[in-house]
């Protein structure tokens, strides 16, 4: 007879043990990530089309909407690491956040075309107010962490009201200034709240959650690239595709290898500064991976003759995304005590990628060269670590 998993309607939300052995991502967290990747894919698709059409201003919209997706994901992830009580109420609030991310995803095309979207703001509001409810539950169930929890709840609610009020603004300048001002406020909420007491997150669980999302977003890059290649082949466009296919695979495989060449859990155990730098710095990791997929898809469009831009523009977009990824990982690994030579290699790799793309070779050659340079960086790491051991 199979074991029945009985889920209570509600239980007191107690803090999790930050040193709990064998703590891994739950099935609910895995579903949560998959739902959020829908929003990531929607944002990347809009940047892909904007890049292919030469609408470079869409990069700003991509960066902005990706912040909303990432920030909602990150806030829930850290909360769950500290307070996941797995009762019916917790699951329903998690489902509400998932539903909000799907609302946000549905409004992304409107945001790119009109600079504003009530659906995006509404979806974000659903996610954020669900987090307010989560923190209020934590405040009620964990007296020692009540002040921290209430600071989170009030801070999130106040900033969210300001996001809703931002819908009343018009004009690109006002929208940009207000966006970055509110981003600063969002980033300050955890910094202020954690001054009242550090939430009991599990470092290894957090590292796994970040790693899993990185893998899933890399998978979305492969899916977007394959779909673009399939579309090109259906229309008989084959010239130049081989270089993009080979280069694209090398890029994705190398990005995975470079991310997992070091353990990241230690970065979340090195004190509050290291924790915040690593946690916030992963925005650049995730957004650059998604942007890489968009650039690869635009490269296929260019080879297919359906893009209205140049090889240099798409090449620089790809190289820029990959360079940001490499430099961000290089900085985090340097904090973890990586050898100086490894840091230098990371810096040089990014510069070489941008230099090649700036020359403006055919986009297929840029993609292939990018993949080969990343593969060389992986080979260097394998060789040097082998020599050490």
Coordinates of C-alpha atoms in Angstrom, one line a residue:
X1 CA 0.0 0.0 0.0
X2 CA 1.4 3.4 -1.0
X3 CA 2.1 6.1 1.6
X4 CA -0.4 8.9 1.6
X5 CA 1.1 12.4 2.0
X6 CA -1.3 14.2 4.4
X7 CA -1.1 18.0 4.1
X8 CA -2.5 19.9 7.0
X9 CA -4.8 22.9 6.3
X10 CA -2.7 25.2 8.3
X11 CA 0.2 24.9 10.7
X12 CA 2.2 27.4 12.7
X13 CA 4.9 28.8 10.4
X14 CA 8.1 28.0 12.2
X15 CA 11.6 28.8 10.9
X16 CA 13.5 25.9 9.2
X17 CA 16.8 24.7 10.5
X18 CA 19.5 26.4 8.5
X19 CA 21.7 23.4 9.0
X20 CA 19.1 20.8 8.2
X21 CA 20.9 17.8 6.5
X22 CA 20.0 16.7 3.0
X23 CA 17.8 19.8 2.4
X24 CA 16.9 19.8 -1.3
X25 CA 14.4 21.6 -3.5
X26 CA 10.8 20.4 -3.1
X27 CA 8.5 19.3 -6.0
X28 CA 6.5 22.6 -5.4
X29 CA 9.7 24.6 -5.8
X30 CA 10.5 22.8 -9.0
X31 CA 7.0 23.5 -10.4
X32 CA 7.4 27.1 -9.3
X33 CA 10.6 27.4 -11.4
X34 CA 9.0 25.9 -14.4
X35 CA 6.1 28.3 -14.3
X36 CA 8.4 31.3 -13.9
X37 CA 10.4 30.2 -16.9
X38 CA 7.3 30.9 -19.0
X39 CA 7.6 34.6 -18.1
X40 CA 11.4 34.5 -18.8
X41 CA 10.7 32.9 -22.2
X42 CA 8.1 35.5 -23.0
X43 CA 10.5 38.4 -22.2
X44 CA 13.4 36.7 -24.1
X45 CA 11.1 36.2 -27.1
X46 CA 10.2 39.9 -27.2
X47 CA 13.9 40.9 -27.0
X48 CA 14.7 38.4 -29.8
X49 CA 12.1 40.0 -32.1
X50 CA 13.2 43.5 -31.1
X51 CA 16.9 42.7 -31.8
X52 CA 16.0 41.0 -35.2
X53 CA 14.0 44.1 -36.2
X54 CA 16.7 46.5 -35.1
X55 CA 14.7 47.9 -32.2
X56 CA 17.5 48.1 -29.8
X57 CA 15.5 50.2 -27.3
X58 CA 13.7 46.9 -26.5
X59 CA 16.7 45.9 -24.5
X60 CA 15.6 48.4 -21.9
X61 CA 12.2 46.8 -21.7
X62 CA 13.7 43.4 -21.5
X63 CA 16.0 44.4 -18.6
X64 CA 13.1 46.0 -16.8
X65 CA 10.6 43.2 -17.1
X66 CA 13.2 40.6 -16.3
X67 CA 13.9 42.4 -13.0
X68 CA 10.2 42.0 -12.0
X69 CA 10.3 38.3 -12.8
X70 CA 13.6 37.7 -11.1
X71 CA 12.8 39.7 -8.0
X72 CA 9.5 37.9 -7.4
X73 CA 11.2 34.6 -7.9
X74 CA 14.1 35.5 -5.6
X75 CA 11.9 36.8 -2.8
X76 CA 9.9 33.6 -2.7
X77 CA 12.9 31.4 -2.9
X78 CA 14.6 32.9 0.1
X79 CA 11.4 32.9 2.1
X80 CA 10.8 29.3 1.3
X81 CA 14.3 28.4 2.4
X82 CA 13.5 29.9 5.8
X83 CA 9.8 29.2 6.4
X84 CA 8.4 26.5 4.1
X85 CA 5.8 24.8 6.3
X86 CA 4.1 23.0 3.4
X87 CA 0.5 23.3 4.6
X88 CA -2.5 24.0 2.3
X89 CA -2.4 27.7 3.0
X90 CA 1.3 27.9 2.0
X91 CA 0.7 25.9 -1.2
X92 CA -2.2 28.1 -2.2
X93 CA -0.2 31.3 -1.7
X94 CA 2.6 29.7 -3.8
X95 CA 0.0 28.9 -6.5
X96 CA -1.1 32.6 -6.3
X97 CA 2.4 33.7 -7.0
X98 CA 2.7 31.3 -9.9
X99 CA -0.6 32.7 -11.3
X100 CA 0.7 36.2 -11.0
X101 CA 3.8 35.3 -13.0
X102 CA 1.6 33.9 -15.8
X103 CA -0.4 37.2 -15.7
X104 CA 2.8 39.1 -16.0
X105 CA 4.0 36.9 -18.9
X106 CA 0.7 37.5 -20.7
X107 CA 1.2 41.3 -20.5
X108 CA 4.9 41.4 -21.6
X109 CA 4.0 41.9 -25.4
X110 CA 1.9 44.9 -24.4
X111 CA 4.7 46.3 -22.3
X112 CA 7.1 46.2 -25.2
X113 CA 4.7 47.9 -27.6
X114 CA 3.3 50.6 -25.3
X115 CA 5.9 51.0 -22.5
X116 CA 3.1 50.3 -19.9
X117 CA 1.0 47.3 -19.1
X118 CA -1.7 47.0 -16.5
X119 CA -1.5 43.2 -16.8
X120 CA 2.2 43.2 -16.0
X121 CA 1.6 45.4 -13.0
X122 CA -1.4 43.4 -11.9
X123 CA 0.5 40.1 -12.1
X124 CA 3.4 41.6 -10.2
X125 CA 0.9 42.9 -7.6
X126 CA -0.6 39.4 -7.1
X127 CA 2.9 38.0 -6.5
X128 CA 4.0 40.7 -4.1
X129 CA 0.8 40.8 -2.0
X130 CA 1.0 37.0 -1.7
X131 CA 4.4 37.5 -0.3
X132 CA 3.0 40.1 2.2
X133 CA 0.6 37.4 3.4
X134 CA 3.6 34.9 3.7
X135 CA 5.6 37.3 5.8
X136 CA 2.6 38.1 8.0
X137 CA 2.2 34.4 8.6
X138 CA 5.9 34.2 9.5
X139 CA 5.5 37.2 11.9
X140 CA 2.6 35.4 13.7
X141 CA 4.4 32.0 13.9
X142 CA 8.0 33.1 14.7
X143 CA 8.0 35.7 17.5
X144 CA 11.9 36.0 17.5
X145 CA 11.8 37.0 13.8
X146 CA 8.6 39.1 14.0
X147 CA 10.3 42.5 13.5
X148 CA 12.1 41.3 10.5
X149 CA 9.0 39.7 9.0
X150 CA 6.9 42.8 9.6
X151 CA 9.5 45.0 8.0
X152 CA 9.4 42.8 5.0
X153 CA 5.6 42.8 4.8
X154 CA 5.3 46.6 5.2
X155 CA 8.2 47.3 2.9
X156 CA 6.9 45.1 0.1
X157 CA 3.3 46.5 0.5
X158 CA 4.5 50.1 0.4
X159 CA 6.7 49.7 -2.7
X160 CA 4.0 47.7 -4.4
X161 CA 1.5 50.5 -4.0
X162 CA 4.0 52.8 -5.6
X163 CA 4.4 50.4 -8.6
X164 CA 0.6 50.6 -9.0
X165 CA 0.7 54.4 -8.8
X166 CA 3.4 54.4 -11.5
X167 CA 0.6 53.4 -14.0
X168 CA -0.5 57.0 -13.9
X169 CA 2.8 58.3 -15.3
X170 CA 3.4 59.1 -19.0
X171 CA 6.5 59.8 -20.9
X172 CA 9.6 57.7 -21.4
X173 CA 11.8 59.8 -19.0
X174 CA 9.3 59.7 -16.2
X175 CA 8.8 55.9 -16.6
X176 CA 12.5 55.2 -16.6
X177 CA 13.3 57.4 -13.7
X178 CA 10.4 56.0 -11.6
X179 CA 11.4 52.5 -12.5
X180 CA 14.9 52.7 -11.3
X181 CA 13.8 54.6 -8.2
X182 CA 11.4 51.8 -7.3
X183 CA 14.1 49.2 -8.1
X184 CA 16.3 50.8 -5.5
X185 CA 13.5 50.7 -3.0
X186 CA 12.8 47.1 -3.7
X187 CA 16.5 46.2 -3.2
X188 CA 16.6 48.2 0.0
X189 CA 13.7 46.3 1.6
X190 CA 15.7 43.1 2.4
X191 CA 18.8 45.1 3.4
X192 CA 16.7 47.1 6.0
X193 CA 14.7 44.1 7.1
X194 CA 17.7 41.9 7.7
X195 CA 19.2 44.5 10.1
X196 CA 16.6 43.4 12.6
X197 CA 17.7 39.7 12.4
X198 CA 18.9 37.4 9.6
X199 CA 16.3 35.1 8.3
X200 CA 17.2 31.4 8.8
X201 CA 17.9 30.5 5.2
X202 CA 19.7 27.3 4.3
X203 CA 22.9 28.1 2.3
X204 CA 23.1 24.8 0.4
X205 CA 19.4 24.9 -0.4
X206 CA 19.7 28.5 -1.7
X207 CA 22.7 27.5 -3.8
X208 CA 20.8 24.6 -5.3
X209 CA 17.7 26.8 -6.1
X210 CA 19.9 29.3 -7.9
X211 CA 21.6 26.5 -9.8
X212 CA 18.4 24.8 -10.8
X213 CA 17.0 28.1 -12.3
X214 CA 20.2 28.5 -14.2
X215 CA 19.9 25.1 -15.7
X216 CA 16.2 25.7 -16.6
X217 CA 17.0 29.0 -18.3
X218 CA 19.8 27.3 -20.2
X219 CA 17.3 24.7 -21.3
X220 CA 15.0 27.5 -22.5
X221 CA 18.0 28.9 -24.5
X222 CA 18.3 25.5 -26.2
X223 CA 14.6 25.3 -26.9
X224 CA 14.4 28.8 -28.4
X225 CA 17.5 28.1 -30.6
X226 CA 16.1 24.7 -31.8
X227 CA 12.7 26.3 -32.7
X228 CA 14.5 29.0 -34.6
X229 CA 16.6 26.5 -36.5
X230 CA 13.6 24.3 -37.3
X231 CA 11.8 27.3 -38.7
X232 CA 14.7 28.2 -40.9
X233 CA 15.0 24.6 -42.2
X234 CA 11.3 24.5 -43.0
X235 CA 11.9 27.5 -45.3
X236 CA 14.9 26.0 -46.9
X237 CA 17.6 28.2 -45.3
X238 CA 20.6 26.0 -44.6
X239 CA 23.6 28.2 -45.4
X240 CA 25.3 29.4 -42.2
X241 CA 23.1 27.4 -39.9
X242 CA 25.7 24.7 -39.2
X243 CA 28.1 27.3 -37.6
X244 CA 25.2 28.6 -35.5
X245 CA 24.1 25.2 -34.4
X246 CA 27.7 24.1 -33.5
X247 CA 28.5 27.4 -31.9
X248 CA 25.2 27.6 -30.0
X249 CA 25.7 24.1 -28.5
X250 CA 29.3 25.0 -27.4
X251 CA 28.0 28.2 -25.8
X252 CA 25.3 26.5 -23.8
X253 CA 27.4 23.5 -22.7
X254 CA 30.3 25.8 -21.8
X255 CA 28.0 28.2 -19.8
X256 CA 26.8 25.3 -17.8
X257 CA 30.3 24.0 -17.2
X258 CA 31.6 27.5 -16.1
X259 CA 28.7 27.9 -13.7
X260 CA 29.2 24.5 -12.0
X261 CA 33.0 24.5 -11.9
X262 CA 32.8 25.8 -8.3
X263 CA 30.4 25.3 -5.4
X264 CA 28.4 28.4 -4.7
X265 CA 27.0 27.5 -1.2
X266 CA 30.1 28.9 0.4
X267 CA 29.2 32.4 -1.0
X268 CA 26.0 32.3 1.0
X269 CA 27.9 31.3 4.2
X270 CA 30.6 34.1 4.0
X271 CA 28.6 36.8 5.8
X272 CA 25.9 39.2 5.0
X273 CA 27.9 41.1 2.4
X274 CA 28.8 38.1 0.4
X275 CA 25.3 36.8 0.7
X276 CA 23.7 40.0 -0.7
X277 CA 26.3 40.4 -3.5
X278 CA 25.9 36.8 -4.6
X279 CA 22.1 36.8 -4.3
X280 CA 21.6 40.1 -6.1
X281 CA 24.5 39.4 -8.6
X282 CA 22.6 36.4 -9.9
X283 CA 20.3 38.8 -11.7
X284 CA 23.1 39.3 -14.2
X285 CA 23.6 35.6 -14.5
X286 CA 19.9 34.9 -15.3
X287 CA 19.3 37.9 -17.5
X288 CA 22.5 37.3 -19.5
X289 CA 21.6 33.6 -20.1
X290 CA 18.1 34.6 -21.4
X291 CA 19.6 37.3 -23.5
X292 CA 22.0 34.8 -25.0
X293 CA 19.1 32.7 -26.2
X294 CA 17.4 35.7 -27.7
X295 CA 20.6 36.7 -29.6
X296 CA 21.0 33.1 -30.9
X297 CA 17.5 33.1 -32.2
X298 CA 18.1 36.5 -33.8
X299 CA 21.2 35.1 -35.5
X300 CA 19.1 32.4 -37.1
X301 CA 16.7 35.0 -38.4
X302 CA 19.6 37.0 -39.8
X303 CA 21.0 33.9 -41.7
X304 CA 17.4 33.2 -42.8
X305 CA 17.1 36.7 -44.3
X306 CA 14.2 37.6 -42.1
X307 CA 16.0 40.1 -39.8
X308 CA 16.3 43.8 -40.4
X309 CA 19.6 44.4 -38.7
X310 CA 23.3 43.7 -39.2
X311 CA 25.7 40.9 -38.4
X312 CA 27.6 43.3 -36.1
X313 CA 24.5 44.3 -34.1
X314 CA 23.4 40.7 -33.4
X315 CA 27.0 39.6 -32.8
X316 CA 27.6 42.3 -30.3
X317 CA 24.3 41.5 -28.6
X318 CA 25.4 37.9 -28.3
X319 CA 29.0 38.6 -27.2
X320 CA 27.8 41.2 -24.7
X321 CA 25.3 38.8 -23.1
X322 CA 28.0 36.0 -22.8
X323 CA 30.6 38.5 -21.6
X324 CA 28.3 39.7 -18.8
X325 CA 27.7 36.1 -17.8
X326 CA 31.4 35.2 -17.8
X327 CA 32.4 38.4 -15.9
X328 CA 29.7 37.9 -13.3
X329 CA 30.7 34.4 -12.6
X330 CA 34.4 35.5 -12.6
X331 CA 33.6 38.1 -9.9
X332 CA 31.7 35.6 -7.7
X333 CA 34.4 32.9 -8.0
X334 CA 37.0 35.5 -7.2
X335 CA 35.1 36.2 -3.9
X336 CA 35.2 32.5 -3.3
X337 CA 38.9 32.5 -3.5
X338 CA 39.6 31.5 -7.1
X339 CA 43.2 31.8 -8.3
X340 CA 44.2 35.1 -9.8
X341 CA 45.0 33.5 -13.1
X342 CA 41.4 32.2 -13.3
X343 CA 40.1 35.7 -12.8
X344 CA 42.4 37.1 -15.5
X345 CA 41.2 34.4 -17.9
X346 CA 37.6 35.4 -17.2
X347 CA 38.3 39.0 -17.9
X348 CA 40.2 38.3 -21.1
X349 CA 37.5 35.9 -22.4
X350 CA 34.8 38.6 -22.2
X351 CA 37.1 41.2 -23.9
X352 CA 38.0 38.8 -26.7
X353 CA 34.3 38.0 -27.3
X354 CA 33.4 41.7 -27.6
X355 CA 36.4 42.4 -29.8
X356 CA 35.6 39.7 -32.3
X357 CA 31.9 40.8 -32.4
X358 CA 32.9 44.4 -32.9
X359 CA 34.8 43.6 -36.0
X360 CA 31.5 42.5 -37.6
X361 CA 32.2 39.1 -39.2
X362 CA 29.2 37.1 -40.5
X363 CA 27.0 36.2 -37.6
X364 CA 27.5 32.5 -38.0
X365 CA 31.3 33.0 -37.5
X366 CA 30.7 35.2 -34.4
X367 CA 28.5 32.5 -32.9
X368 CA 31.0 29.7 -33.6
X369 CA 33.9 31.8 -32.4
X370 CA 32.1 32.6 -29.2
X371 CA 31.5 28.9 -28.6
X372 CA 35.1 28.0 -29.3
X373 CA 36.4 30.7 -27.0
X374 CA 34.1 29.6 -24.1
X375 CA 35.2 25.9 -24.8
X376 CA 38.8 27.0 -24.6
X377 CA 38.1 28.6 -21.2
X378 CA 36.5 25.4 -20.0
X379 CA 39.5 23.4 -21.3
X380 CA 41.9 25.8 -19.5
X381 CA 40.0 25.2 -16.2
X382 CA 40.0 21.5 -16.6
X383 CA 43.7 21.4 -17.4
X384 CA 44.7 23.7 -14.6
X385 CA 42.6 21.9 -11.9
X386 CA 43.9 18.6 -13.2
X387 CA 47.4 19.8 -12.8
X388 CA 46.7 20.9 -9.2
X389 CA 45.1 17.6 -8.2

